[in-house]
Coordinates of C-alpha atoms and ligand atoms in Angstrom, one line a residue:
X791 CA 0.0 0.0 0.0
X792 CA 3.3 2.4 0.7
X793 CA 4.4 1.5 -2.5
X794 CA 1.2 2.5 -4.4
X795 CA 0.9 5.8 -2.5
X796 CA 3.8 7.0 -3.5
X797 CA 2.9 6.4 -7.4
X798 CA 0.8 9.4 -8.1
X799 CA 3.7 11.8 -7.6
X800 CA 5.2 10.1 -10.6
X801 CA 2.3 10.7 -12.6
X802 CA 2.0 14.1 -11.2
X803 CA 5.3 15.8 -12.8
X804 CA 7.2 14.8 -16.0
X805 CA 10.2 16.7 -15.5
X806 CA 12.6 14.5 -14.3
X807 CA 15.5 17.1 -12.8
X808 CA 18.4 15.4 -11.0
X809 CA 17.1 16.3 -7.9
X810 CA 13.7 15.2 -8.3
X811 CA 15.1 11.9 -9.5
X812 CA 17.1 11.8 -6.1
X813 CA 13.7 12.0 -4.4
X814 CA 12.4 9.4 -6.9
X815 CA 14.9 7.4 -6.5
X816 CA 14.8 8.0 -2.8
X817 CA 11.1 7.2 -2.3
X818 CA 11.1 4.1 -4.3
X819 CA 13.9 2.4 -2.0
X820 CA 12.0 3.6 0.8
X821 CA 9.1 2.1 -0.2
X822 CA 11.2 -1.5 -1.4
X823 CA 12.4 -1.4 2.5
X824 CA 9.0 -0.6 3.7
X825 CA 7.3 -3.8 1.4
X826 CA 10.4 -5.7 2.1
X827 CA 9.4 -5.5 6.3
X828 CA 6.2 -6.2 5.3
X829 CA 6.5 -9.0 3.5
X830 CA 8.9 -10.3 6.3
X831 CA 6.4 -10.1 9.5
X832 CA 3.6 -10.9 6.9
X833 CA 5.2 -14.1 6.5
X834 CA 6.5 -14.5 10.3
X835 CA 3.2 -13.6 11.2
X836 CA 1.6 -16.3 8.9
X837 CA 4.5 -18.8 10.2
X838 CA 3.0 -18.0 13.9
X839 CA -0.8 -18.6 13.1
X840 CA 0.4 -21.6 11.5
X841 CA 2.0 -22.8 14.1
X842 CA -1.1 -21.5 16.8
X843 CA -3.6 -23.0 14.8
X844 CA -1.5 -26.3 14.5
X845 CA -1.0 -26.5 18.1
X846 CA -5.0 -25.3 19.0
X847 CA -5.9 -27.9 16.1
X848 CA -4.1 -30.7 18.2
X849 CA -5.4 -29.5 21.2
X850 CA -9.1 -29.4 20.0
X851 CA -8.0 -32.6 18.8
X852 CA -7.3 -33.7 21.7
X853 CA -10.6 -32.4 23.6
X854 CA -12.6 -34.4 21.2
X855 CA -10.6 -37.4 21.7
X856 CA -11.6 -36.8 25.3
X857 CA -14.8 -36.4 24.9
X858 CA -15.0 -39.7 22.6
X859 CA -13.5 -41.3 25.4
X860 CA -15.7 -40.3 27.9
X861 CA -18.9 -40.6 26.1
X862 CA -18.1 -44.1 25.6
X863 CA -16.6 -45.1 28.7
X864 CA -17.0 -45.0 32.7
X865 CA -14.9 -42.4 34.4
X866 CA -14.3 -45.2 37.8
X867 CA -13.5 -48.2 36.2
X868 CA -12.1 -46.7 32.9
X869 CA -14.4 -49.5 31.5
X870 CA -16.6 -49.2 28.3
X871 CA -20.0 -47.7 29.8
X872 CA -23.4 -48.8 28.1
X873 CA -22.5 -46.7 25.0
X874 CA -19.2 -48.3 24.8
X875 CA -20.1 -51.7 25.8
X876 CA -23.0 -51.3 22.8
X877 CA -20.8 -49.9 20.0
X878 CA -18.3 -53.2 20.8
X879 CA -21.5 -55.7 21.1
X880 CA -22.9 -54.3 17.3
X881 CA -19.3 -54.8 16.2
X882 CA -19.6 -58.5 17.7
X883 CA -22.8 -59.0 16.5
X884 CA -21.6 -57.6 12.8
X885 CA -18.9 -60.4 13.2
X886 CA -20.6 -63.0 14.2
X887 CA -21.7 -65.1 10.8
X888 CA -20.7 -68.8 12.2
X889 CA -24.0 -70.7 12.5
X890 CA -22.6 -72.9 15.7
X891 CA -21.9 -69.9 17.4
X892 CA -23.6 -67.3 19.6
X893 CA -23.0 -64.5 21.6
X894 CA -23.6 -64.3 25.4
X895 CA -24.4 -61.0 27.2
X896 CA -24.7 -61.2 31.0
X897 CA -25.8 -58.3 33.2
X898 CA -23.9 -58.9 36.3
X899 CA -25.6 -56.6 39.4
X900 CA -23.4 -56.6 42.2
X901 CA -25.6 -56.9 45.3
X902 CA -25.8 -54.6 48.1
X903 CA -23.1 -52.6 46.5
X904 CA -24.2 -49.4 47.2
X905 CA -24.9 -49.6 50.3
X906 CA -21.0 -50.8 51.0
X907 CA -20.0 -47.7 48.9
X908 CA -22.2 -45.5 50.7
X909 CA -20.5 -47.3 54.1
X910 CA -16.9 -46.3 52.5
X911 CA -17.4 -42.7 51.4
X912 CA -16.7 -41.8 48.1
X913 CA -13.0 -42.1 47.6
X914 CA -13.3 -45.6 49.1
X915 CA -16.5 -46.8 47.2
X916 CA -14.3 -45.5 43.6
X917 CA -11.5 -47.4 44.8
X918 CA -13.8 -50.9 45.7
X919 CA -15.1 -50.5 41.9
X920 CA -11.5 -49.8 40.4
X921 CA -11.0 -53.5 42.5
X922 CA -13.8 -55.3 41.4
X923 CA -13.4 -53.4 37.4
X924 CA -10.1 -54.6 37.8
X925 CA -11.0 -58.2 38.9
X926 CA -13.7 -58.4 36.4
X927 CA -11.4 -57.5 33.6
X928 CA -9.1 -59.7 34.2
X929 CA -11.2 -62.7 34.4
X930 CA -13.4 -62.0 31.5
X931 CA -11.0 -60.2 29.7
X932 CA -9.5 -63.6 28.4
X933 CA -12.8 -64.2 26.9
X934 CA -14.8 -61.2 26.6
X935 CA -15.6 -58.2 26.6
X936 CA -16.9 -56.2 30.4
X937 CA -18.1 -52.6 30.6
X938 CA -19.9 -50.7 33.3
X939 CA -23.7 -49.9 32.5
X940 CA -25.1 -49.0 35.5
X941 CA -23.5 -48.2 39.2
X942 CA -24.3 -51.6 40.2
X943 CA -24.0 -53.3 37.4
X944 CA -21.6 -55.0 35.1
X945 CA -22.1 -56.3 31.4
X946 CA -19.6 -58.6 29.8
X947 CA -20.1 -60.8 26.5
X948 CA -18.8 -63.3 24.7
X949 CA -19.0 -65.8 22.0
X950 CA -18.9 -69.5 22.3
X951 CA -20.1 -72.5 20.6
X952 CA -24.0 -73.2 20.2
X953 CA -23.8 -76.2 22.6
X954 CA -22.4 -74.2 25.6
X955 CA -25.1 -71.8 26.3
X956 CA -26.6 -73.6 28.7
X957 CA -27.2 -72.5 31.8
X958 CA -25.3 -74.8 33.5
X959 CA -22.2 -73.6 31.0
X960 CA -23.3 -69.7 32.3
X961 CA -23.7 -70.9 36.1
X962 CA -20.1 -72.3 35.5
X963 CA -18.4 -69.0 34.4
X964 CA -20.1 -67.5 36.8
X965 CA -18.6 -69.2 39.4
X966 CA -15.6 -68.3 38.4
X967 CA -16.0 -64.7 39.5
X968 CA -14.3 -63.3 42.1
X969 CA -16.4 -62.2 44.8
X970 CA -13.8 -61.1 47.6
X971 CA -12.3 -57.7 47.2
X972 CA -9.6 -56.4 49.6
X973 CA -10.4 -52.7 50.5
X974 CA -8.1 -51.3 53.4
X975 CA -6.9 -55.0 54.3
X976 CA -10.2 -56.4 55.5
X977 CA -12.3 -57.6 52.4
X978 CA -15.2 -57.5 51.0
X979 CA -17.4 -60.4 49.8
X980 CA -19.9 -59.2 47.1
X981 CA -22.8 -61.5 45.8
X982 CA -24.0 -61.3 42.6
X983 CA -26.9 -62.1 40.5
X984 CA -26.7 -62.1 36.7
X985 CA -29.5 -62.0 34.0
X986 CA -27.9 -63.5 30.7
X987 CA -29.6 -63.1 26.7
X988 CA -29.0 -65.0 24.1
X989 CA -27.2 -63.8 20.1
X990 CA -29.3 -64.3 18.2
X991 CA -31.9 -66.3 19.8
X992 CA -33.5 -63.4 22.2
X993 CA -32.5 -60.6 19.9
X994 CA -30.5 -59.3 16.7
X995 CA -28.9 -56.2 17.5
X996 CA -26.9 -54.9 20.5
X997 CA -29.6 -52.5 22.2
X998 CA -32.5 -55.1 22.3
X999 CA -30.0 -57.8 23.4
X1000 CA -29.0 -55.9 26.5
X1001 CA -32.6 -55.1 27.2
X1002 CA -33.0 -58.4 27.2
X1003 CA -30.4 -59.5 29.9
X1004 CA -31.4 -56.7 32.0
X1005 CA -35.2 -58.2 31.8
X1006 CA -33.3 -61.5 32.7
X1007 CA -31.6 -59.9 35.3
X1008 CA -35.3 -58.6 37.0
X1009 CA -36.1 -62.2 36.6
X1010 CA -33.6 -63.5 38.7
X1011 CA -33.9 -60.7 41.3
X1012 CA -37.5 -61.6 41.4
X1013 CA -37.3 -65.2 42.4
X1014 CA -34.3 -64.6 44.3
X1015 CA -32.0 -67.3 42.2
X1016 CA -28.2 -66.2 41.0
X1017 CA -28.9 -66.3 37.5
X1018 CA -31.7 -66.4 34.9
X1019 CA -31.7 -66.8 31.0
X1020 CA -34.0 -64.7 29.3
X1021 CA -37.3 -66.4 29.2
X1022 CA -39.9 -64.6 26.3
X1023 CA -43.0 -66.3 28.9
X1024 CA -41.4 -64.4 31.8
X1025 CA -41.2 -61.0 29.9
X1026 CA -45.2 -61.6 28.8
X1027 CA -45.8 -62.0 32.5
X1028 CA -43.4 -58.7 33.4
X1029 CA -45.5 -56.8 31.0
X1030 CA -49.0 -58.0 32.5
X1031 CA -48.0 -57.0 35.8
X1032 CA -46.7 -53.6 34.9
X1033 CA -50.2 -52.9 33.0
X1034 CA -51.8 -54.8 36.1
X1035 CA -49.8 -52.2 38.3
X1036 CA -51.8 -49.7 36.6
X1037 CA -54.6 -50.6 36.4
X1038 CA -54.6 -51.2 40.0
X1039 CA -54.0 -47.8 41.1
X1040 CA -56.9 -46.8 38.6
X1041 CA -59.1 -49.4 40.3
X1042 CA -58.5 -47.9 43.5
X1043 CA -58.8 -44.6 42.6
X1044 CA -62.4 -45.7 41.1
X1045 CA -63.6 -47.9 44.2
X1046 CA -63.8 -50.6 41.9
X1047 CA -62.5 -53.0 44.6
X1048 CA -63.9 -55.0 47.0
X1049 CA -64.4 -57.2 50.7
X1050 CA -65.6 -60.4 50.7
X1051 CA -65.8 -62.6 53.5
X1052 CA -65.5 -66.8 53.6
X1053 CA -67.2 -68.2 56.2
X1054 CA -65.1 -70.4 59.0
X1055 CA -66.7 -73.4 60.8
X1056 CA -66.3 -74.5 64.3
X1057 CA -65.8 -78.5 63.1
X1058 CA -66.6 -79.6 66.1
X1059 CA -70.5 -78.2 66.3
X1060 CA -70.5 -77.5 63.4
X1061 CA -71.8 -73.7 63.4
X1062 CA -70.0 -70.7 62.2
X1063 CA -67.5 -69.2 64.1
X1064 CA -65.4 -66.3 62.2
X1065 CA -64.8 -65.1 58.6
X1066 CA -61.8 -64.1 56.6
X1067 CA -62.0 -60.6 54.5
X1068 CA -60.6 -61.5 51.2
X1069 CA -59.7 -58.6 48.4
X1070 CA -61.5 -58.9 45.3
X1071 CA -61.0 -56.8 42.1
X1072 CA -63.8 -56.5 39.6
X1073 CA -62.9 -55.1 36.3
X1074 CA -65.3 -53.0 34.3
X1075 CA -66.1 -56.1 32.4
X1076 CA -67.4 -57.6 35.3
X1077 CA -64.4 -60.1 35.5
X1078 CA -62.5 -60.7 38.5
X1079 CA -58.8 -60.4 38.8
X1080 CA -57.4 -62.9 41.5
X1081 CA -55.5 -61.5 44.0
X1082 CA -52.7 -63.7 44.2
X1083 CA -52.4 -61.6 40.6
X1084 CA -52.6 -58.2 41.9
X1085 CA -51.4 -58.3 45.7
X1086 CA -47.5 -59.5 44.2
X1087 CA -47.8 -56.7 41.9
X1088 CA -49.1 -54.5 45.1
X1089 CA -45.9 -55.7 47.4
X1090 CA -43.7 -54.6 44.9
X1091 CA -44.6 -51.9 44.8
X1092 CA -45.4 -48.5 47.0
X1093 CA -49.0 -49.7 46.0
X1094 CA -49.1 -52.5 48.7
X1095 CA -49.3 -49.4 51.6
X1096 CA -52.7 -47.5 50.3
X1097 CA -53.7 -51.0 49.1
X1098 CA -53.6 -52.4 52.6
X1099 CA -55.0 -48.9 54.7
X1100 CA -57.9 -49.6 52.0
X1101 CA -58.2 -53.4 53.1
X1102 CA -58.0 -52.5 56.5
X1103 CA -60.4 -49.2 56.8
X1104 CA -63.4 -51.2 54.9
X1105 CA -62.6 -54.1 57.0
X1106 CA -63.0 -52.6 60.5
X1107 CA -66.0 -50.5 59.8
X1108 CA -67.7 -53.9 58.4
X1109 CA -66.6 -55.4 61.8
X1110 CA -68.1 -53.4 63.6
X1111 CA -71.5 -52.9 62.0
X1112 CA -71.7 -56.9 61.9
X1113 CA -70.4 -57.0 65.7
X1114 CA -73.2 -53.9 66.4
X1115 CA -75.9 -56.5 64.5
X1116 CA -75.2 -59.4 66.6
X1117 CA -72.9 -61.0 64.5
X1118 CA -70.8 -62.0 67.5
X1119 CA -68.1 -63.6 64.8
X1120 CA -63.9 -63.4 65.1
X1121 CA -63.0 -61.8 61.9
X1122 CA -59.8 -62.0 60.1
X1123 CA -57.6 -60.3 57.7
X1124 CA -54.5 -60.8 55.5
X1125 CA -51.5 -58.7 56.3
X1126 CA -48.5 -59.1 53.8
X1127 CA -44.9 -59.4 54.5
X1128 CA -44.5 -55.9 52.8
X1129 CA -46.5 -54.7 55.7
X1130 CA -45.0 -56.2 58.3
X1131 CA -41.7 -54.1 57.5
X1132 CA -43.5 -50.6 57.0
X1133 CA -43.4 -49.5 61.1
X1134 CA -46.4 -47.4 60.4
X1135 CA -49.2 -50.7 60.8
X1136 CA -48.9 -50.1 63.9
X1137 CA -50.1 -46.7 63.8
X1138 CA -52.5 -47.3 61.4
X1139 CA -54.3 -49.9 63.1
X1140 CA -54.2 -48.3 66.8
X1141 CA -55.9 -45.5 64.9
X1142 CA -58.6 -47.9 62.8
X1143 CA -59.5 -49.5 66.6
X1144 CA -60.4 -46.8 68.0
X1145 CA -62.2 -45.1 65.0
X1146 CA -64.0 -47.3 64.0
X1147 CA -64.5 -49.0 68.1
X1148 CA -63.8 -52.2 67.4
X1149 CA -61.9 -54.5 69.9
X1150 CA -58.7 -55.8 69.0
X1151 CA -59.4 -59.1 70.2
X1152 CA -62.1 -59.8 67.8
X1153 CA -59.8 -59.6 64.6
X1154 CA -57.3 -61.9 63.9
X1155 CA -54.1 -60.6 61.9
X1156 CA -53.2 -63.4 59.6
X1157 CA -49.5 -62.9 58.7
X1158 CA -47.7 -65.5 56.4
X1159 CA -45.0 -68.1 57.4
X1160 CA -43.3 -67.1 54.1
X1161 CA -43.1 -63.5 55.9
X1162 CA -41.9 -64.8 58.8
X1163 CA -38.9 -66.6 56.6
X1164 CA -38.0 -63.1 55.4
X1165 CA -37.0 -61.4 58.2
X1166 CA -37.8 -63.3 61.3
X1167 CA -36.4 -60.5 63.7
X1168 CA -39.1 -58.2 62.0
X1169 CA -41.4 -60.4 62.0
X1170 CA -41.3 -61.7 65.4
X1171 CA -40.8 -57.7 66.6
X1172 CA -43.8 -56.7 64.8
X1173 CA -45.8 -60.1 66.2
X1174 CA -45.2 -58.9 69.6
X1175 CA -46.6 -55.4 69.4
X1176 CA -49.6 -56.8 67.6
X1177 CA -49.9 -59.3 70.5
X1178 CA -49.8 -56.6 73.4
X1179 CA -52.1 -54.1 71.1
X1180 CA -54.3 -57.1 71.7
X1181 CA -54.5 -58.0 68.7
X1182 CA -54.8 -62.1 67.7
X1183 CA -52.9 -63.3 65.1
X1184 CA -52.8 -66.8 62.7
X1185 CA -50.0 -68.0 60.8
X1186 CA -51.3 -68.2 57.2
X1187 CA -50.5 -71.4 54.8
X1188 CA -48.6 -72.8 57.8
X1189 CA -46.3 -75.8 56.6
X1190 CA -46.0 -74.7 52.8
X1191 CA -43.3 -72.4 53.4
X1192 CA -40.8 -71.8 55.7
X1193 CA -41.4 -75.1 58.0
X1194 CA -41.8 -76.7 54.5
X1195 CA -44.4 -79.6 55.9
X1196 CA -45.6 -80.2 52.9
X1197 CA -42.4 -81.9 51.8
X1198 CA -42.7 -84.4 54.3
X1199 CA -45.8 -86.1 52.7
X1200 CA -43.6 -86.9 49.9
X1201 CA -41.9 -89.5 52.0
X1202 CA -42.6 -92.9 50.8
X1203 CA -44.3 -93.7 53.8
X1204 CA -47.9 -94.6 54.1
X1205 CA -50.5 -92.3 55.3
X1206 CA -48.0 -90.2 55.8
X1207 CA -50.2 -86.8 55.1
X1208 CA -52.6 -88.2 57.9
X1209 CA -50.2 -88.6 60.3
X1210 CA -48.7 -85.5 59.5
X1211 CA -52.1 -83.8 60.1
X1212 CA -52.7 -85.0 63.2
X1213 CA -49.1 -84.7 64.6
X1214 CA -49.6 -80.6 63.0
X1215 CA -53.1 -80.7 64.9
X1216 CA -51.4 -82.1 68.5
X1217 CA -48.6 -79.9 68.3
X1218 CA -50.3 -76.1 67.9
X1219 CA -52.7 -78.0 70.9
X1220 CA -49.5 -78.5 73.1
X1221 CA -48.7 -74.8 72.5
X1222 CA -52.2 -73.5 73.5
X1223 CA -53.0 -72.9 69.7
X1224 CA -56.4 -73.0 67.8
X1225 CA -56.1 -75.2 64.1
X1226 CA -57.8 -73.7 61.0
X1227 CA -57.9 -76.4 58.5
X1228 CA -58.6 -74.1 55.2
X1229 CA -59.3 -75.2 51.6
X1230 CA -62.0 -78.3 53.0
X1231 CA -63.6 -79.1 49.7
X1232 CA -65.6 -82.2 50.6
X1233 CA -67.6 -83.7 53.5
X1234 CA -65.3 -86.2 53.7
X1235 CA -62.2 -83.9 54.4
X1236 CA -64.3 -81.9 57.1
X1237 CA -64.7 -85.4 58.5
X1238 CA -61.6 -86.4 59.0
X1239 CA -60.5 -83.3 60.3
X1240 CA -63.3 -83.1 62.7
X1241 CA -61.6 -86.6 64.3
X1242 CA -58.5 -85.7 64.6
X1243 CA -59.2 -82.6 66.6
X1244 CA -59.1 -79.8 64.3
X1245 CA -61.0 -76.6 65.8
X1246 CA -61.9 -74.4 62.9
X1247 CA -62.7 -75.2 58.6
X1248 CA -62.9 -73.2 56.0
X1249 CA -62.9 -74.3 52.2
X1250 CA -66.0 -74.1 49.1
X1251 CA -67.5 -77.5 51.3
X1252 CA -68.7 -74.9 53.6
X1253 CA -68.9 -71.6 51.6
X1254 CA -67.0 -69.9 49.0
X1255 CA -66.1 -66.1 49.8
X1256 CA -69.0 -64.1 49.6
X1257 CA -70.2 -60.7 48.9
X1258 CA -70.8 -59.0 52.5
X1259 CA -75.0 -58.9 52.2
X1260 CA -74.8 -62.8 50.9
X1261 CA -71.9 -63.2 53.6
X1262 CA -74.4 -62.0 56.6
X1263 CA -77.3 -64.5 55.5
X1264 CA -75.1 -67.2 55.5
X1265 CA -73.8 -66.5 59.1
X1266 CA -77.4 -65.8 60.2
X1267 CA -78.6 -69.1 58.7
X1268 CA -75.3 -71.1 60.7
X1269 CA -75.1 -69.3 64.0
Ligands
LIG2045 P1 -55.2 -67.0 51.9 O1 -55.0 -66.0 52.9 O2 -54.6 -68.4 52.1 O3 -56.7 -67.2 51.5 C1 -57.4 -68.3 51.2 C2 -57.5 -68.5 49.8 O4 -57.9 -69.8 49.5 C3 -58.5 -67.6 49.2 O5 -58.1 -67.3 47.8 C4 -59.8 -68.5 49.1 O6 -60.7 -68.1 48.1 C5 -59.1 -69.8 48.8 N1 -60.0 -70.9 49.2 C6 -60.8 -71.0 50.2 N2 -61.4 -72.2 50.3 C7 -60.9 -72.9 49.3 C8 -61.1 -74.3 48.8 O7 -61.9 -75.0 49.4 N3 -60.4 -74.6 47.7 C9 -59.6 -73.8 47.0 N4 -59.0 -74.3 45.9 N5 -59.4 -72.5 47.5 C10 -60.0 -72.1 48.6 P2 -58.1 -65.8 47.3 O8 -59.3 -65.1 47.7 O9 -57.9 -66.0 45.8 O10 -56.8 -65.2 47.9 C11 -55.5 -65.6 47.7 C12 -54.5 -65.0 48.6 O11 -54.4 -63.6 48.4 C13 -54.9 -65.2 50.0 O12 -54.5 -66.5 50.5 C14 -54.2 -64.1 50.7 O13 -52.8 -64.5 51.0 C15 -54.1 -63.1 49.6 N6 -55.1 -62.0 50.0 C16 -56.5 -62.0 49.7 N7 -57.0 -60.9 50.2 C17 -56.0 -60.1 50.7 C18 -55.9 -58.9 51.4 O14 -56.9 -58.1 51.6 N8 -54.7 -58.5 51.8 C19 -53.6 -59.2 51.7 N9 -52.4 -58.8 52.1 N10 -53.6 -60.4 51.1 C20 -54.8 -60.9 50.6
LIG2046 MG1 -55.4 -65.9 54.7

């Protein structure tokens, strides 16, 4: 631009006088020098952006590496996360053409995990998951492929031949595991329980297969074994009870459930002596659901709590306007494990005593042996406030669960269910116990029952459960 400036003086004057010529002369090597600098930081200036963007370039590089990285993998364990772990599955699944072949994905969840993180703060709980990352890794690592998905859970696959994806194969593997981590020299044993899916018998691509292990995984949690295949009858049955969980809440909302009461017999004379409430869910189409459908589904979940104040409010203010009729009857009701652990029953049924004045000891609390199996401190806790509240209580399906009776008939031993009666029958006598003999379907049952001692029957010989009107004209007509 210097240079150029200085042009128009030459076009300006045509005499060209030695001193003028000087100046000409002059200006044009001034102006040389000038374009000459330029052109020299011009191009040291173009050498340094070169250079800056080169190094931002490597650098932005660099972020986006990063950010790859992280996007695909978990920051603890420095393991694939659940993007990670898919993008490596697809490419499995891509690679996988051999017909004898399949690919195994297990969704390992390490049990009670975060409550031992929570117990080791967070620098202690990162470290424990490096550990069992680590551990993991190296043990599948020789055959596999592990990643993180969730905090508790681990997901590794594999390929192997056809013929060992059994579960037995799996439960093998599994085995194999380590489940004792050392954390600030004392160790830590971890359980786990793994749900495992199938390429390409469950699914076809990487997202539904893990889907599917993780239903698997529900599975196994839900009947409390260590490991589960994915089973397509199991998933039909997870997807009714998720619609049933629904539908429940809507039910209740609309008052469409109900209280019925089945009639119990004093065996001995033969009249009616008490009467167990039992839930019953109509649907708009008149059709009942059963509740050992819906109460599973209420237990797990937050349903089971409004479910049961429901149970329990219609249940004492129809004890007391039978008891205020005459019908001088002990009446029972089903409490469910899940309540047994929620501290507020107590409360709940201090307050439905007194509001609705009925007397404790003419309900009987019917609580589960299977509940008792679960947390027998709990259990026997909560037993003994219900016993000083007054309150009598039944074991329910005695000798099917925990006590596991029933097993005992399989004996090869004659008569051996007879005897086993009437040993059940003199035992709960020697403890000062009353016998309910329930699901009497014929005369003959009742009979034999009635000679060997048994106090109370209930069963469709007698009465099935019944509406409450219907319920009251039966007790009136057996009284
Ligand atoms: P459960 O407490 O053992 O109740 C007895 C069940 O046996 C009832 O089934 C009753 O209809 C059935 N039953 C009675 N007599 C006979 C018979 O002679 N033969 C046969 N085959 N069955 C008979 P239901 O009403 O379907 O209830 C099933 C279970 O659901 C109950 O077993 C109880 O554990 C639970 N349940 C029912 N209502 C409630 C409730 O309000 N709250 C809670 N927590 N559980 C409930
Ligand atoms: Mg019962």
């Amino acid at each position: 631009a210097l240079a150029w400036m200085a042009a128009p003086q030459l076009t300006e004057s045509w005499e060209f006088s030695p001193v003028y010529r000087t100046h000409l002369l002059g200006a044009m090597l001034w102006a040389t020098c000038i374009a000459a600098a330029f052109n020299l930081v011009r191009a040291r200036f173009m050498l340094l952006l070169n250079e800056r963007v080169a190094a931002n370039t490597a650098k932005a590089r660099e972020y986006l590496e990063k950010l790859q990285y992280l996007a695909l993998h978990d920051s603890v364990t420095a393991l694939p996360n659940r993007a990670g772990i898919l993008q490596q599955l697809e490419a499995a699944i891509a690679g996988c053409t051999a017909d004898n072949e399949v690919i195994v994905v297990m969704d390992i969840r390490l049990e009670r995990l975060l409550e031992i993180t929570n117990i080791l703060g967070e620098r202690g709980g990162d470290e424990l998951l490096r550990a069992i990352g680590e551990a993991l890794g190296e043990h599948i690592g020789s055959f596999g492929r592990l990643g993180r998905t969730r905090p508790d859970e681990f997901v590794a696959f594999f390929r192997t031949p056809r013929q060992n994806a059994t579960p037995r194969h799996l439960e093998r593997t599994l085995e194999e595991i380590p489940l004792i981590f050392p954390m600030n020299d004392f160790p830590i044993h971890l359980e786990h329980t793994t749900g495992s899916a199938l390429y390409p018998t469950h699914a076809d691509n990487a997202e539904d297969l893990l889907r599917k292990a993780e239903q698997a995984l529900l599975q196994a949690r839900g009947s409390h074994v260590a490991m589960a295949m994915y089973d397509d009858r199991l998933d039909q049955l997870f997807i009714r009870r998720n619609r049933l969980f629904g539908q429940l809440r809507e039910a209740m909302n609309e008052d469409r459930l109900e209280l019925w009461f089945q009639p119990q017999m004093d065996l001995q004379s033969g009249r009616i002596i008490g009467a167990e409430a039992l839930a019953r869910w109509r649907k708009p189409d008149g059709s009942f659901v059963p509740p050992g459908e819906f109460i599973p589904v209420a237990e797990q979940s937050g349903l089971i709590k409004p479910f049961t104040q429901w149970v329990l409010t219609r249940f004492f203010r129809q004890v007391a306007a039978w008891r205020a009729a005459g019908l001088d009857l002990h009446y029972s009701v089903n409490l469910s494990a899940r309540n047994l652990a929620d501290p507020d029953i107590i409360v709940d049924l201090a307050a439905l005593l007194v509001s609705a004045g009925v007397k404790a000891q003419h309900v009987v609390l019917e609580l589960t042996e299977s509940s008792f199996a679960e947390q027998p401190e709990q259990f026997m806790g909560m037993a003994t406030q219900l016993n000083a509240m007054g309150f009598r209580q039944s074991i329910d399906d005695f000798g099917t669960g925990y006590s596991s009776l029933s097993y005992l008939k399989d004996l090869p031993v004659d008569e051996s269910s007879a005897a086993i009666v009437k040993s059940t029958i003199q035992l709960a006598h020697n403890l000062g116990l009353k016998v309910v003999a329930e699901g009497i379907e014929s005369a003959e049952v009742a009979a034999v029952l009635k000679a060997a001692g048994c106090d109370i029957g209930q069963g469709f010989h007698f009465s099935k459960g019944l509406p409450p009107d219907e319920f009251a004209a039966f007790a009136r007509a057996t009284l």
